[in-house]
Amino acid sequence: AQTVTQSQPEMSVQEAETVTLSCTYDTSESDYYLFWYKQPPSRQMILVIRQEAYKQQNATENRFSVNFQKAAKSFSLKISDSQLGDAAMYFCAYRTGANSKLTFGKGITLSVRP
Amino acid sequence: EAEVAQSPRYKITEKSQAVAFWCDPISGHATLYWYRQILGQGPELLVQFQDESVVDDSQLPKDRFSAERLKGVDSTLKIQPAELGDSAMYLCASSLSSSANEKLFFGSGTQLSVL
């Protein structure tokens, strides 16, 4: 069974600084997709960034980027120039193949200090 | 931007009662998902529909939970009878297709409290 592990329950960052959220996963598949979702206090979850396992280049979306280490099965999210609106729970997620389920980690609560 | 609609936003019920949640996905989205999220945890998939067909309900407690998407558009999730352990946030999501790289759009959820 595929598992997604987020070992840090909470993190804090100073506004305008950079923070990295960790995620590891376990799979026997060679082709899969990884995602980071953000869940603000309003609770509507939104996609932050996604990475295809077959791509060596790390995905980037504005201030958000990932460090994808396929051999180590590691998928961390880096948030640059942190803003107050970045405060939320962040979930790492994994999916493989059509009709497969999206499996989430337990999440990490990120707080941003003004 | 179009959103996934869910109702009610909050539901309080007593154990052994029946409850139902409704979800209206984004128009044109063929795939619909129901997730359960316990406080402080990540969402867990209960059921996944492709149009009106169930493609994954392996984690749905079928003795008390049921889900339907009769016309392949909106969906209802029912619990009967509700138990104390069912207290959680129930999230609905939709996507254009069931492709693995597809982006999921989530609703605001229904917060269920069973007393």
PDB file of N, CA and C in Angstrom, chain B residues 4-70:
ATOM      1  N   VAL B   4     -17.164  23.949  -6.151  1.00  0.00           N
ATOM      2  CA  VAL B   4     -17.929  22.781  -5.728  1.00  0.00           C
ATOM      3  C   VAL B   4     -18.817  23.229  -4.565  1.00  0.00           C
ATOM      4  N   ALA B   5     -20.110  22.970  -4.702  1.00  0.00           N
ATOM      5  CA  ALA B   5     -21.059  23.378  -3.670  1.00  0.00           C
ATOM      6  C   ALA B   5     -21.391  22.198  -2.768  1.00  0.00           C
ATOM      7  N   GLN B   6     -21.413  22.448  -1.465  1.00  0.00           N
ATOM      8  CA  GLN B   6     -21.793  21.423  -0.502  1.00  0.00           C
ATOM      9  C   GLN B   6     -22.793  22.005   0.476  1.00  0.00           C
ATOM     10  N   SER B   7     -23.729  21.156   0.911  1.00  0.00           N
ATOM     11  CA  SER B   7     -24.659  21.558   1.964  1.00  0.00           C
ATOM     12  C   SER B   7     -25.075  20.331   2.764  1.00  0.00           C
ATOM     13  N   PRO B   8     -25.410  20.521   4.060  1.00  0.00           N
ATOM     14  CA  PRO B   8     -25.290  21.773   4.789  1.00  0.00           C
ATOM     15  C   PRO B   8     -23.843  22.066   5.153  1.00  0.00           C
ATOM     16  N   ARG B   9     -23.566  23.222   5.661  1.00  0.00           N
ATOM     17  CA  ARG B   9     -22.217  23.578   6.087  1.00  0.00           C
ATOM     18  C   ARG B   9     -21.900  22.918   7.420  1.00  0.00           C
ATOM     19  N   TYR B  10     -22.894  22.858   8.293  1.00  0.00           N
ATOM     20  CA  TYR B  10     -22.764  22.212   9.592  1.00  0.00           C
ATOM     21  C   TYR B  10     -23.983  21.324   9.835  1.00  0.00           C
ATOM     22  N   LYS B  11     -23.738  20.207  10.522  1.00  0.00           N
ATOM     23  CA  LYS B  11     -24.833  19.307  10.873  1.00  0.00           C
ATOM     24  C   LYS B  11     -24.566  18.709  12.236  1.00  0.00           C
ATOM     25  N   ILE B  12     -25.541  18.872  13.134  1.00  0.00           N
ATOM     26  CA  ILE B  12     -25.462  18.255  14.453  1.00  0.00           C
ATOM     27  C   ILE B  12     -26.585  17.247  14.546  1.00  0.00           C
ATOM     28  N   THR B  13     -26.255  16.037  14.950  1.00  0.00           N
ATOM     29  CA  THR B  13     -27.258  14.987  15.050  1.00  0.00           C
ATOM     30  C   THR B  13     -26.977  14.117  16.251  1.00  0.00           C
ATOM     31  N   GLU B  14     -27.949  13.349  16.632  1.00  0.00           N
ATOM     32  CA  GLU B  14     -27.762  12.393  17.721  1.00  0.00           C
ATOM     33  C   GLU B  14     -27.416  11.036  17.119  1.00  0.00           C
ATOM     34  N   LYS B  15     -26.685  10.267  17.876  1.00  0.00           N
ATOM     35  CA  LYS B  15     -26.336   8.935  17.384  1.00  0.00           C
ATOM     36  C   LYS B  15     -27.609   8.136  17.129  1.00  0.00           C
ATOM     37  N   SER B  16     -27.516   7.277  16.141  1.00  0.00           N
ATOM     38  CA  SER B  16     -28.583   6.418  15.635  1.00  0.00           C
ATOM     39  C   SER B  16     -29.520   7.129  14.661  1.00  0.00           C
ATOM     40  N   GLN B  17     -29.338   8.447  14.501  1.00  0.00           N
ATOM     41  CA  GLN B  17     -30.146   9.163  13.524  1.00  0.00           C
ATOM     42  C   GLN B  17     -29.522   9.042  12.138  1.00  0.00           C
ATOM     43  N   ALA B  18     -30.314   9.388  11.137  1.00  0.00           N
ATOM     44  CA  ALA B  18     -29.838   9.397   9.751  1.00  0.00           C
ATOM     45  C   ALA B  18     -29.443  10.808   9.349  1.00  0.00           C
ATOM     46  N   VAL B  19     -28.362  10.917   8.586  1.00  0.00           N
ATOM     47  CA  VAL B  19     -27.931  12.216   8.062  1.00  0.00           C
ATOM     48  C   VAL B  19     -27.607  12.079   6.585  1.00  0.00           C
ATOM     49  N   ALA B  20     -27.712  13.188   5.874  1.00  0.00           N
ATOM     50  CA  ALA B  20     -27.405  13.180   4.449  1.00  0.00           C
ATOM     51  C   ALA B  20     -26.691  14.459   4.079  1.00  0.00           C
ATOM     52  N   PHE B  21     -25.710  14.321   3.204  1.00  0.00           N
ATOM     53  CA  PHE B  21     -24.935  15.467   2.724  1.00  0.00           C
ATOM     54  C   PHE B  21     -25.080  15.529   1.204  1.00  0.00           C
ATOM     55  N   TRP B  22     -25.069  16.743   0.701  1.00  0.00           N
ATOM     56  CA  TRP B  22     -25.253  16.941  -0.731  1.00  0.00           C
ATOM     57  C   TRP B  22     -24.056  17.651  -1.333  1.00  0.00           C
ATOM     58  N   CYS B  23     -23.721  17.295  -2.566  1.00  0.00           N
ATOM     59  CA  CYS B  23     -22.601  17.908  -3.257  1.00  0.00           C
ATOM     60  C   CYS B  23     -22.963  18.161  -4.717  1.00  0.00           C
ATOM     61  N   ASP B  24     -22.657  19.346  -5.194  1.00  0.00           N
ATOM     62  CA  ASP B  24     -22.837  19.698  -6.599  1.00  0.00           C
ATOM     63  C   ASP B  24     -21.468  20.054  -7.166  1.00  0.00           C
ATOM     64  N   PRO B  25     -20.915  19.204  -8.031  1.00  0.00           N
ATOM     65  CA  PRO B  25     -19.561  19.455  -8.543  1.00  0.00           C
ATOM     66  C   PRO B  25     -19.543  20.582  -9.566  1.00  0.00           C
ATOM     67  N   ILE B  26     -18.368  20.934  -9.982  1.00  0.00           N
ATOM     68  CA  ILE B  26     -18.213  21.926 -11.044  1.00  0.00           C
ATOM     69  C   ILE B  26     -18.777  21.333 -12.337  1.00  0.00           C
ATOM     70  N   SER B  27     -19.504  22.137 -13.065  1.00  0.00           N
ATOM     71  CA  SER B  27     -20.142  21.670 -14.289  1.00  0.00           C
ATOM     72  C   SER B  27     -19.116  21.089 -15.255  1.00  0.00           C
ATOM     73  N   GLY B  28     -19.432  19.892 -15.745  1.00  0.00           N
ATOM     74  CA  GLY B  28     -18.534  19.244 -16.701  1.00  0.00           C
ATOM     75  C   GLY B  28     -17.513  18.314 -16.083  1.00  0.00           C
ATOM     76  N   HIS B  29     -17.443  18.317 -14.764  1.00  0.00           N
ATOM     77  CA  HIS B  29     -16.501  17.425 -14.088  1.00  0.00           C
ATOM     78  C   HIS B  29     -17.099  16.025 -13.992  1.00  0.00           C
ATOM     79  N   ALA B  30     -16.385  15.055 -14.588  1.00  0.00           N
ATOM     80  CA  ALA B  30     -16.903  13.689 -14.639  1.00  0.00           C
ATOM     81  C   ALA B  30     -16.626  12.907 -13.351  1.00  0.00           C
ATOM     82  N   THR B  31     -15.589  13.290 -12.645  1.00  0.00           N
ATOM     83  CA  THR B  31     -15.175  12.524 -11.474  1.00  0.00           C
ATOM     84  C   THR B  31     -15.541  13.273 -10.198  1.00  0.00           C
ATOM     85  N   LEU B  32     -16.150  12.556  -9.280  1.00  0.00           N
ATOM     86  CA  LEU B  32     -16.576  13.144  -8.012  1.00  0.00           C
ATOM     87  C   LEU B  32     -16.077  12.272  -6.883  1.00  0.00           C
ATOM     88  N   TYR B  33     -15.610  12.912  -5.821  1.00  0.00           N
ATOM     89  CA  TYR B  33     -15.009  12.227  -4.672  1.00  0.00           C
ATOM     90  C   TYR B  33     -15.679  12.685  -3.377  1.00  0.00           C
ATOM     91  N   TRP B  34     -15.851  11.742  -2.468  1.00  0.00           N
ATOM     92  CA  TRP B  34     -16.219  12.065  -1.081  1.00  0.00           C
ATOM     93  C   TRP B  34     -15.058  11.649  -0.185  1.00  0.00           C
ATOM     94  N   TYR B  35     -14.590  12.618   0.607  1.00  0.00           N
ATOM     95  CA  TYR B  35     -13.519  12.375   1.565  1.00  0.00           C
ATOM     96  C   TYR B  35     -14.030  12.642   2.980  1.00  0.00           C
ATOM     97  N   ARG B  36     -13.462  11.936   3.942  1.00  0.00           N
ATOM     98  CA  ARG B  36     -13.723  12.211   5.354  1.00  0.00           C
ATOM     99  C   ARG B  36     -12.419  12.694   5.979  1.00  0.00           C
ATOM    100  N   GLN B  37     -12.511  13.798   6.705  1.00  0.00           N
ATOM    101  CA  GLN B  37     -11.329  14.366   7.344  1.00  0.00           C
ATOM    102  C   GLN B  37     -11.580  14.521   8.839  1.00  0.00           C
ATOM    103  N   ILE B  38     -10.874  13.716   9.618  1.00  0.00           N
ATOM    104  CA  ILE B  38     -10.930  13.824  11.073  1.00  0.00           C
ATOM    105  C   ILE B  38     -10.023  14.969  11.491  1.00  0.00           C
ATOM    106  N   LEU B  39     -10.399  15.699  12.524  1.00  0.00           N
ATOM    107  CA  LEU B  39      -9.652  16.871  12.963  1.00  0.00           C
ATOM    108  C   LEU B  39      -8.173  16.549  13.147  1.00  0.00           C
ATOM    109  N   GLY B  40      -7.324  17.332  12.492  1.00  0.00           N
ATOM    110  CA  GLY B  40      -5.890  17.146  12.625  1.00  0.00           C
ATOM    111  C   GLY B  40      -5.306  16.070  11.735  1.00  0.00           C
ATOM    112  N   GLN B  41      -6.113  15.508  10.860  1.00  0.00           N
ATOM    113  CA  GLN B  41      -5.658  14.442   9.960  1.00  0.00           C
ATOM    114  C   GLN B  41      -5.849  14.855   8.512  1.00  0.00           C
ATOM    115  N   GLY B  42      -5.259  14.071   7.611  1.00  0.00           N
ATOM    116  CA  GLY B  42      -5.492  14.289   6.195  1.00  0.00           C
ATOM    117  C   GLY B  42      -6.785  13.640   5.750  1.00  0.00           C
ATOM    118  N   PRO B  43      -7.351  14.115   4.656  1.00  0.00           N
ATOM    119  CA  PRO B  43      -8.589  13.511   4.148  1.00  0.00           C
ATOM    120  C   PRO B  43      -8.361  12.056   3.720  1.00  0.00           C
ATOM    121  N   GLU B  44      -9.390  11.235   3.935  1.00  0.00           N
ATOM    122  CA  GLU B  44      -9.370   9.844   3.497  1.00  0.00           C
ATOM    123  C   GLU B  44     -10.533   9.614   2.542  1.00  0.00           C
ATOM    124  N   LEU B  45     -10.243   8.988   1.421  1.00  0.00           N
ATOM    125  CA  LEU B  45     -11.268   8.767   0.409  1.00  0.00           C
ATOM    126  C   LEU B  45     -12.304   7.765   0.900  1.00  0.00           C
ATOM    127  N   LEU B  46     -13.574   8.153   0.771  1.00  0.00           N
ATOM    128  CA  LEU B  46     -14.671   7.234   1.072  1.00  0.00           C
ATOM    129  C   LEU B  46     -15.184   6.578  -0.213  1.00  0.00           C
ATOM    130  N   VAL B  47     -15.424   7.402  -1.226  1.00  0.00           N
ATOM    131  CA  VAL B  47     -15.972   6.881  -2.472  1.00  0.00           C
ATOM    132  C   VAL B  47     -15.595   7.804  -3.622  1.00  0.00           C
ATOM    133  N   GLN B  48     -15.388   7.192  -4.787  1.00  0.00           N
ATOM    134  CA  GLN B  48     -15.033   7.924  -5.997  1.00  0.00           C
ATOM    135  C   GLN B  48     -15.960   7.488  -7.113  1.00  0.00           C
ATOM    136  N   PHE B  49     -16.571   8.467  -7.784  1.00  0.00           N
ATOM    137  CA  PHE B  49     -17.458   8.213  -8.909  1.00  0.00           C
ATOM    138  C   PHE B  49     -16.800   8.662 -10.215  1.00  0.00           C
ATOM    139  N   GLN B  50     -17.045   7.892 -11.245  1.00  0.00           N
ATOM    140  CA  GLN B  50     -16.753   8.313 -12.600  1.00  0.00           C
ATOM    141  C   GLN B  50     -18.111   8.363 -13.295  1.00  0.00           C
ATOM    142  N   ASP B  51     -18.558   9.598 -13.601  1.00  0.00           N
ATOM    143  CA  ASP B  51     -19.953   9.801 -14.029  1.00  0.00           C
ATOM    144  C   ASP B  51     -20.869   9.201 -12.961  1.00  0.00           C
ATOM    145  N   GLU B  52     -21.756   8.291 -13.302  1.00  0.00           N
ATOM    146  CA  GLU B  52     -22.663   7.763 -12.280  1.00  0.00           C
ATOM    147  C   GLU B  52     -22.177   6.461 -11.658  1.00  0.00           C
ATOM    148  N   SER B  53     -21.009   5.982 -12.088  1.00  0.00           N
ATOM    149  CA  SER B  53     -20.511   4.695 -11.616  1.00  0.00           C
ATOM    150  C   SER B  53     -19.497   4.857 -10.495  1.00  0.00           C
ATOM    151  N   VAL B  54     -19.583   3.950  -9.524  1.00  0.00           N
ATOM    152  CA  VAL B  54     -18.606   3.920  -8.436  1.00  0.00           C
ATOM    153  C   VAL B  54     -17.350   3.212  -8.928  1.00  0.00           C
ATOM    154  N   VAL B  55     -16.199   3.864  -8.801  1.00  0.00           N
ATOM    155  CA  VAL B  55     -14.946   3.227  -9.203  1.00  0.00           C
ATOM    156  C   VAL B  55     -14.105   2.809  -8.001  1.00  0.00           C
ATOM    157  N   ASP B  56     -14.379   3.368  -6.834  1.00  0.00           N
ATOM    158  CA  ASP B  56     -13.656   2.981  -5.618  1.00  0.00           C
ATOM    159  C   ASP B  56     -14.524   3.311  -4.415  1.00  0.00           C
ATOM    160  N   ASP B  57     -14.953   2.308  -3.705  1.00  0.00           N
ATOM    161  CA  ASP B  57     -15.658   2.513  -2.426  1.00  0.00           C
ATOM    162  C   ASP B  57     -15.093   1.553  -1.388  1.00  0.00           C
ATOM    163  N   SER B  58     -13.834   1.221  -1.537  1.00  0.00           N
ATOM    164  CA  SER B  58     -13.213   0.227  -0.672  1.00  0.00           C
ATOM    165  C   SER B  58     -13.133   0.682   0.793  1.00  0.00           C
ATOM    166  N   GLN B  59     -13.115   1.982   1.043  1.00  0.00           N
ATOM    167  CA  GLN B  59     -13.028   2.495   2.418  1.00  0.00           C
ATOM    168  C   GLN B  59     -14.373   2.984   2.933  1.00  0.00           C
ATOM    169  N   LEU B  60     -15.429   2.749   2.216  1.00  0.00           N
ATOM    170  CA  LEU B  60     -16.759   3.187   2.647  1.00  0.00           C
ATOM    171  C   LEU B  60     -17.373   2.122   3.558  1.00  0.00           C
ATOM    172  N   PRO B  61     -17.735   2.481   4.789  1.00  0.00           N
ATOM    173  CA  PRO B  61     -18.372   1.507   5.693  1.00  0.00           C
ATOM    174  C   PRO B  61     -19.792   1.205   5.208  1.00  0.00           C
ATOM    175  N   LYS B  62     -19.911   0.200   4.413  1.00  0.00           N
ATOM    176  CA  LYS B  62     -21.147  -0.025   3.662  1.00  0.00           C
ATOM    177  C   LYS B  62     -22.325  -0.468   4.527  1.00  0.00           C
ATOM    178  N   ASP B  63     -22.053  -0.857   5.773  1.00  0.00           N
ATOM    179  CA  ASP B  63     -23.175  -1.226   6.634  1.00  0.00           C
ATOM    180  C   ASP B  63     -23.975   0.000   7.064  1.00  0.00           C
ATOM    181  N   ARG B  64     -23.355   1.171   7.007  1.00  0.00           N
ATOM    182  CA  ARG B  64     -24.069   2.375   7.451  1.00  0.00           C
ATOM    183  C   ARG B  64     -23.982   3.537   6.466  1.00  0.00           C
ATOM    184  N   PHE B  65     -23.029   3.520   5.574  1.00  0.00           N
ATOM    185  CA  PHE B  65     -22.829   4.616   4.615  1.00  0.00           C
ATOM    186  C   PHE B  65     -23.321   4.192   3.235  1.00  0.00           C
ATOM    187  N   SER B  66     -23.914   5.145   2.539  1.00  0.00           N
ATOM    188  CA  SER B  66     -24.261   4.926   1.144  1.00  0.00           C
ATOM    189  C   SER B  66     -24.032   6.215   0.369  1.00  0.00           C
ATOM    190  N   ALA B  67     -23.725   6.074  -0.908  1.00  0.00           N
ATOM    191  CA  ALA B  67     -23.489   7.248  -1.750  1.00  0.00           C
ATOM    192  C   ALA B  67     -24.077   6.981  -3.122  1.00  0.00           C
ATOM    193  N   GLU B  68     -24.615   8.032  -3.710  1.00  0.00           N
ATOM    194  CA  GLU B  68     -25.164   7.879  -5.046  1.00  0.00           C
ATOM    195  C   GLU B  68     -24.932   9.130  -5.878  1.00  0.00           C
ATOM    196  N   ARG B  69     -24.881   8.915  -7.165  1.00  0.00           N
ATOM    197  CA  ARG B  69     -24.722  10.011  -8.133  1.00  0.00           C
ATOM    198  C   ARG B  69     -25.547   9.607  -9.350  1.00  0.00           C
ATOM    199  N   LEU B  70     -26.849   9.645  -9.170  1.00  0.00           N
ATOM    200  CA  LEU B  70     -27.784   9.003 -10.085  1.00  0.00           C
ATOM    201  C   LEU B  70     -27.674   9.489 -11.526  1.00  0.00           C
TER     202      LEU B  70
END
